[in-house]
Amino acid sequence: MSDSADLSGDRMPDGYEISADPARIDAARVHRWLSTDAYWALGRAREKQDAAIAGSLNFGVYDEASGEQVAYARVVTDRATFAWLCDVYVAPAARGKGLGTTLVAEIRAHLEPFGLRRILLATADAHGVYAKLGFAPLDNPEKWMALDLQ
């Protein structure tokens, strides 16, 4: 499956579609959402966000009637062994419809052909959402290390 493919969206709630086409991403909207409303990206510079988009697989959820983007997520991956799911965001007006859960499920399905060993993510407040999709705390977190540069 190419990065620009529209995804099946079989589970997507009526009236919404999901796409991995990077040309459809509303970069200004994504930057506004993340830099002003996402605890992990508050104050992120537009240039930094644009670079993150350029270096990632990007996924958007769109209102079918208006074409307006209502959710976003990106994946950093080598497409062989590992992926990092990040910047998962659903616009406040679109929350409560299952879009975030469906978005992550579709991303997981999109990544399946790569045969990855692991998909990681970090969350402070959505453990239950991700657990429904098979994510679990690390079995051996003591094996993992981080180098914080900023």
PDB file of C-alpha atoms in Angstrom:
ATOM      1  CA  MET A   1       0.000   0.000   0.000  1.00  0.00           C
ATOM      2  CA  SER A   2       1.472   3.361  -0.959  1.00  0.00           C
ATOM      3  CA  ASP A   3       1.704   6.271   1.441  1.00  0.00           C
ATOM      4  CA  SER A   4      -0.719   8.246  -0.706  1.00  0.00           C
ATOM      5  CA  ALA A   5      -3.449   5.614  -0.687  1.00  0.00           C
ATOM      6  CA  ASP A   6      -6.897   6.307   0.605  1.00  0.00           C
ATOM      7  CA  LEU A   7      -7.562   3.785   3.335  1.00  0.00           C
ATOM      8  CA  SER A   8     -10.511   1.454   3.420  1.00  0.00           C
ATOM      9  CA  GLY A   9     -12.231   3.203   6.268  1.00  0.00           C
ATOM     10  CA  ASP A  10     -14.561   0.218   6.691  1.00  0.00           C
ATOM     11  CA  ARG A  11     -14.856   1.063  10.372  1.00  0.00           C
ATOM     12  CA  MET A  12     -14.912   4.838   9.906  1.00  0.00           C
ATOM     13  CA  PRO A  13     -18.132   6.421  11.179  1.00  0.00           C
ATOM     14  CA  ASP A  14     -20.558   7.549   8.474  1.00  0.00           C
ATOM     15  CA  GLY A  15     -19.690  10.884   6.966  1.00  0.00           C
ATOM     16  CA  TYR A  16     -15.938  10.590   7.475  1.00  0.00           C
ATOM     17  CA  GLU A  17     -13.052   9.222   5.453  1.00  0.00           C
ATOM     18  CA  ILE A  18      -9.430   8.500   6.244  1.00  0.00           C
ATOM     19  CA  SER A  19      -6.492   9.032   3.943  1.00  0.00           C
ATOM     20  CA  ALA A  20      -2.734   8.551   4.012  1.00  0.00           C
ATOM     21  CA  ASP A  21      -2.297  11.007   1.146  1.00  0.00           C
ATOM     22  CA  PRO A  22       0.219  13.601   2.389  1.00  0.00           C
ATOM     23  CA  ALA A  23      -1.117  16.150  -0.111  1.00  0.00           C
ATOM     24  CA  ARG A  24      -4.424  16.234   1.785  1.00  0.00           C
ATOM     25  CA  ILE A  25      -2.887  17.205   5.130  1.00  0.00           C
ATOM     26  CA  ASP A  26      -3.827  20.722   6.191  1.00  0.00           C
ATOM     27  CA  ALA A  27      -0.427  21.544   7.699  1.00  0.00           C
ATOM     28  CA  ALA A  28      -1.530  24.914   9.085  1.00  0.00           C
ATOM     29  CA  ARG A  29      -4.506  23.343  10.849  1.00  0.00           C
ATOM     30  CA  VAL A  30      -2.408  20.482  12.236  1.00  0.00           C
ATOM     31  CA  HIS A  31       0.164  22.956  13.523  1.00  0.00           C
ATOM     32  CA  ARG A  32      -2.541  25.081  15.165  1.00  0.00           C
ATOM     33  CA  TRP A  33      -4.122  22.035  16.831  1.00  0.00           C
ATOM     34  CA  LEU A  34      -0.877  20.625  18.158  1.00  0.00           C
ATOM     35  CA  SER A  35       0.921  23.831  19.136  1.00  0.00           C
ATOM     36  CA  THR A  36      -2.062  25.281  21.009  1.00  0.00           C
ATOM     37  CA  ASP A  37      -4.090  22.300  22.291  1.00  0.00           C
ATOM     38  CA  ALA A  38      -1.903  19.175  22.561  1.00  0.00           C
ATOM     39  CA  TYR A  39      -0.013  18.905  25.858  1.00  0.00           C
ATOM     40  CA  TRP A  40       2.937  17.156  24.182  1.00  0.00           C
ATOM     41  CA  ALA A  41       3.435  19.785  21.461  1.00  0.00           C
ATOM     42  CA  LEU A  42       2.472  23.113  23.028  1.00  0.00           C
ATOM     43  CA  GLY A  43       4.451  25.891  21.424  1.00  0.00           C
ATOM     44  CA  ARG A  44       5.923  23.678  18.692  1.00  0.00           C
ATOM     45  CA  ALA A  45       7.210  25.922  15.906  1.00  0.00           C
ATOM     46  CA  ARG A  46       5.543  25.716  12.504  1.00  0.00           C
ATOM     47  CA  GLU A  47       8.869  24.927  10.839  1.00  0.00           C
ATOM     48  CA  LYS A  48       9.423  22.037  13.262  1.00  0.00           C
ATOM     49  CA  GLN A  49       5.915  20.702  12.612  1.00  0.00           C
ATOM     50  CA  ASP A  50       6.352  20.954   8.847  1.00  0.00           C
ATOM     51  CA  ALA A  51       9.637  19.018   9.120  1.00  0.00           C
ATOM     52  CA  ALA A  52       7.913  16.364  11.233  1.00  0.00           C
ATOM     53  CA  ILE A  53       5.167  16.008   8.624  1.00  0.00           C
ATOM     54  CA  ALA A  54       7.730  15.766   5.813  1.00  0.00           C
ATOM     55  CA  GLY A  55       9.624  12.972   7.587  1.00  0.00           C
ATOM     56  CA  SER A  56       6.632  10.865   8.554  1.00  0.00           C
ATOM     57  CA  LEU A  57       3.751   8.794   7.264  1.00  0.00           C
ATOM     58  CA  ASN A  58       0.738  11.071   7.738  1.00  0.00           C
ATOM     59  CA  PHE A  59      -2.905  10.174   8.220  1.00  0.00           C
ATOM     60  CA  GLY A  60      -5.914  12.443   8.166  1.00  0.00           C
ATOM     61  CA  VAL A  61      -9.599  12.028   8.830  1.00  0.00           C
ATOM     62  CA  TYR A  62     -11.868  14.229   6.743  1.00  0.00           C
ATOM     63  CA  ASP A  63     -15.509  15.235   6.814  1.00  0.00           C
ATOM     64  CA  GLU A  64     -16.872  13.807   3.556  1.00  0.00           C
ATOM     65  CA  ALA A  65     -19.344  16.649   3.030  1.00  0.00           C
ATOM     66  CA  SER A  66     -16.976  19.581   3.509  1.00  0.00           C
ATOM     67  CA  GLY A  67     -13.586  17.936   2.938  1.00  0.00           C
ATOM     68  CA  GLU A  68     -12.417  19.579   6.168  1.00  0.00           C
ATOM     69  CA  GLN A  69      -9.731  17.729   8.106  1.00  0.00           C
ATOM     70  CA  VAL A  70     -10.986  16.745  11.576  1.00  0.00           C
ATOM     71  CA  ALA A  71      -8.188  14.466  12.869  1.00  0.00           C
ATOM     72  CA  TYR A  72      -4.513  13.745  12.346  1.00  0.00           C
ATOM     73  CA  ALA A  73      -1.815  11.257  13.278  1.00  0.00           C
ATOM     74  CA  ARG A  74       1.664  10.499  12.051  1.00  0.00           C
ATOM     75  CA  VAL A  75       4.033   7.557  12.163  1.00  0.00           C
ATOM     76  CA  VAL A  76       7.820   7.609  12.167  1.00  0.00           C
ATOM     77  CA  THR A  77       9.055   4.275  10.832  1.00  0.00           C
ATOM     78  CA  ASP A  78      11.789   2.428   8.981  1.00  0.00           C
ATOM     79  CA  ARG A  79       9.010   0.362   7.335  1.00  0.00           C
ATOM     80  CA  ALA A  80      10.822  -2.827   8.330  1.00  0.00           C
ATOM     81  CA  THR A  81      11.149  -3.291  12.087  1.00  0.00           C
ATOM     82  CA  PHE A  82       9.795  -0.374  14.104  1.00  0.00           C
ATOM     83  CA  ALA A  83       7.249   2.444  14.178  1.00  0.00           C
ATOM     84  CA  TRP A  84       6.485   5.307  16.532  1.00  0.00           C
ATOM     85  CA  LEU A  85       2.855   6.486  16.481  1.00  0.00           C
ATOM     86  CA  CYS A  86       2.598  10.118  17.497  1.00  0.00           C
ATOM     87  CA  ASP A  87       0.690  13.382  17.256  1.00  0.00           C
ATOM     88  CA  VAL A  88      -2.697  11.636  17.352  1.00  0.00           C
ATOM     89  CA  TYR A  89      -5.239  14.440  17.538  1.00  0.00           C
ATOM     90  CA  VAL A  90      -8.993  14.775  16.987  1.00  0.00           C
ATOM     91  CA  ALA A  91     -10.518  18.249  16.724  1.00  0.00           C
ATOM     92  CA  PRO A  92     -12.691  19.070  19.750  1.00  0.00           C
ATOM     93  CA  ALA A  93     -15.886  19.344  17.662  1.00  0.00           C
ATOM     94  CA  ALA A  94     -15.321  15.852  16.231  1.00  0.00           C
ATOM     95  CA  ARG A  95     -14.545  14.064  19.505  1.00  0.00           C
ATOM     96  CA  GLY A  96     -16.793  11.389  20.966  1.00  0.00           C
ATOM     97  CA  LYS A  97     -17.579   9.767  17.604  1.00  0.00           C
ATOM     98  CA  GLY A  98     -14.906   7.068  17.681  1.00  0.00           C
ATOM     99  CA  LEU A  99     -12.731   8.816  15.101  1.00  0.00           C
ATOM    100  CA  GLY A 100      -9.510   8.583  17.115  1.00  0.00           C
ATOM    101  CA  THR A 101      -9.939   4.890  17.850  1.00  0.00           C
ATOM    102  CA  THR A 102     -10.817   4.160  14.243  1.00  0.00           C
ATOM    103  CA  LEU A 103      -7.918   6.263  12.987  1.00  0.00           C
ATOM    104  CA  VAL A 104      -5.433   4.296  15.084  1.00  0.00           C
ATOM    105  CA  ALA A 105      -6.993   0.974  14.025  1.00  0.00           C
ATOM    106  CA  GLU A 106      -6.647   1.966  10.365  1.00  0.00           C
ATOM    107  CA  ILE A 107      -3.046   3.052  10.912  1.00  0.00           C
ATOM    108  CA  ARG A 108      -2.293  -0.306  12.498  1.00  0.00           C
ATOM    109  CA  ALA A 109      -3.828  -2.067   9.486  1.00  0.00           C
ATOM    110  CA  HIS A 110      -1.855   0.183   7.113  1.00  0.00           C
ATOM    111  CA  LEU A 111       1.406  -0.761   8.855  1.00  0.00           C
ATOM    112  CA  GLU A 112       0.670  -4.508   8.989  1.00  0.00           C
ATOM    113  CA  PRO A 113       2.176  -5.354   5.547  1.00  0.00           C
ATOM    114  CA  PHE A 114       5.535  -3.965   6.700  1.00  0.00           C
ATOM    115  CA  GLY A 115       5.927  -6.838   9.171  1.00  0.00           C
ATOM    116  CA  LEU A 116       7.036  -4.520  11.973  1.00  0.00           C
ATOM    117  CA  ARG A 117       8.232  -5.995  15.228  1.00  0.00           C
ATOM    118  CA  ARG A 118       6.856  -3.171  17.356  1.00  0.00           C
ATOM    119  CA  ILE A 119       4.766  -0.014  17.260  1.00  0.00           C
ATOM    120  CA  LEU A 120       5.324   2.309  20.205  1.00  0.00           C
ATOM    121  CA  LEU A 121       3.505   5.376  21.419  1.00  0.00           C
ATOM    122  CA  ALA A 122       3.462   7.555  24.490  1.00  0.00           C
ATOM    123  CA  THR A 123       0.383   8.941  26.183  1.00  0.00           C
ATOM    124  CA  ALA A 124      -0.381  10.653  29.461  1.00  0.00           C
ATOM    125  CA  ASP A 125      -4.135  10.261  29.355  1.00  0.00           C
ATOM    126  CA  ALA A 126      -5.456   7.855  26.697  1.00  0.00           C
ATOM    127  CA  HIS A 127      -4.261   4.444  27.878  1.00  0.00           C
ATOM    128  CA  GLY A 128      -7.783   2.996  27.703  1.00  0.00           C
ATOM    129  CA  VAL A 129      -8.275   4.073  24.096  1.00  0.00           C
ATOM    130  CA  TYR A 130      -5.040   2.458  22.967  1.00  0.00           C
ATOM    131  CA  ALA A 131      -5.575  -0.670  25.079  1.00  0.00           C
ATOM    132  CA  LYS A 132      -8.751  -1.374  23.056  1.00  0.00           C
ATOM    133  CA  LEU A 133      -6.482  -1.627  20.014  1.00  0.00           C
ATOM    134  CA  GLY A 134      -3.956  -4.002  21.572  1.00  0.00           C
ATOM    135  CA  PHE A 135      -1.412  -1.553  22.966  1.00  0.00           C
ATOM    136  CA  ALA A 136      -0.094  -2.401  26.432  1.00  0.00           C
ATOM    137  CA  PRO A 137       2.493  -1.025  28.847  1.00  0.00           C
ATOM    138  CA  LEU A 138       6.046  -2.130  28.104  1.00  0.00           C
ATOM    139  CA  ASP A 139       6.836  -5.555  29.561  1.00  0.00           C
ATOM    140  CA  ASN A 140      10.332  -4.456  30.480  1.00  0.00           C
ATOM    141  CA  PRO A 141      10.458  -0.681  30.673  1.00  0.00           C
ATOM    142  CA  GLU A 142      13.790  -0.934  32.453  1.00  0.00           C
ATOM    143  CA  LYS A 143      15.328  -1.977  29.118  1.00  0.00           C
ATOM    144  CA  TRP A 144      14.284   1.285  27.454  1.00  0.00           C
ATOM    145  CA  MET A 145      16.224   4.486  27.693  1.00  0.00           C
ATOM    146  CA  ALA A 146      15.733   8.007  26.422  1.00  0.00           C
ATOM    147  CA  LEU A 147      18.057  10.854  25.586  1.00  0.00           C
ATOM    148  CA  ASP A 148      16.194  14.105  26.153  1.00  0.00           C
ATOM    149  CA  LEU A 149      17.792  16.823  24.051  1.00  0.00           C
ATOM    150  CA  GLN A 150      15.406  19.675  24.764  1.00  0.00           C
TER     151      GLN A 150
END
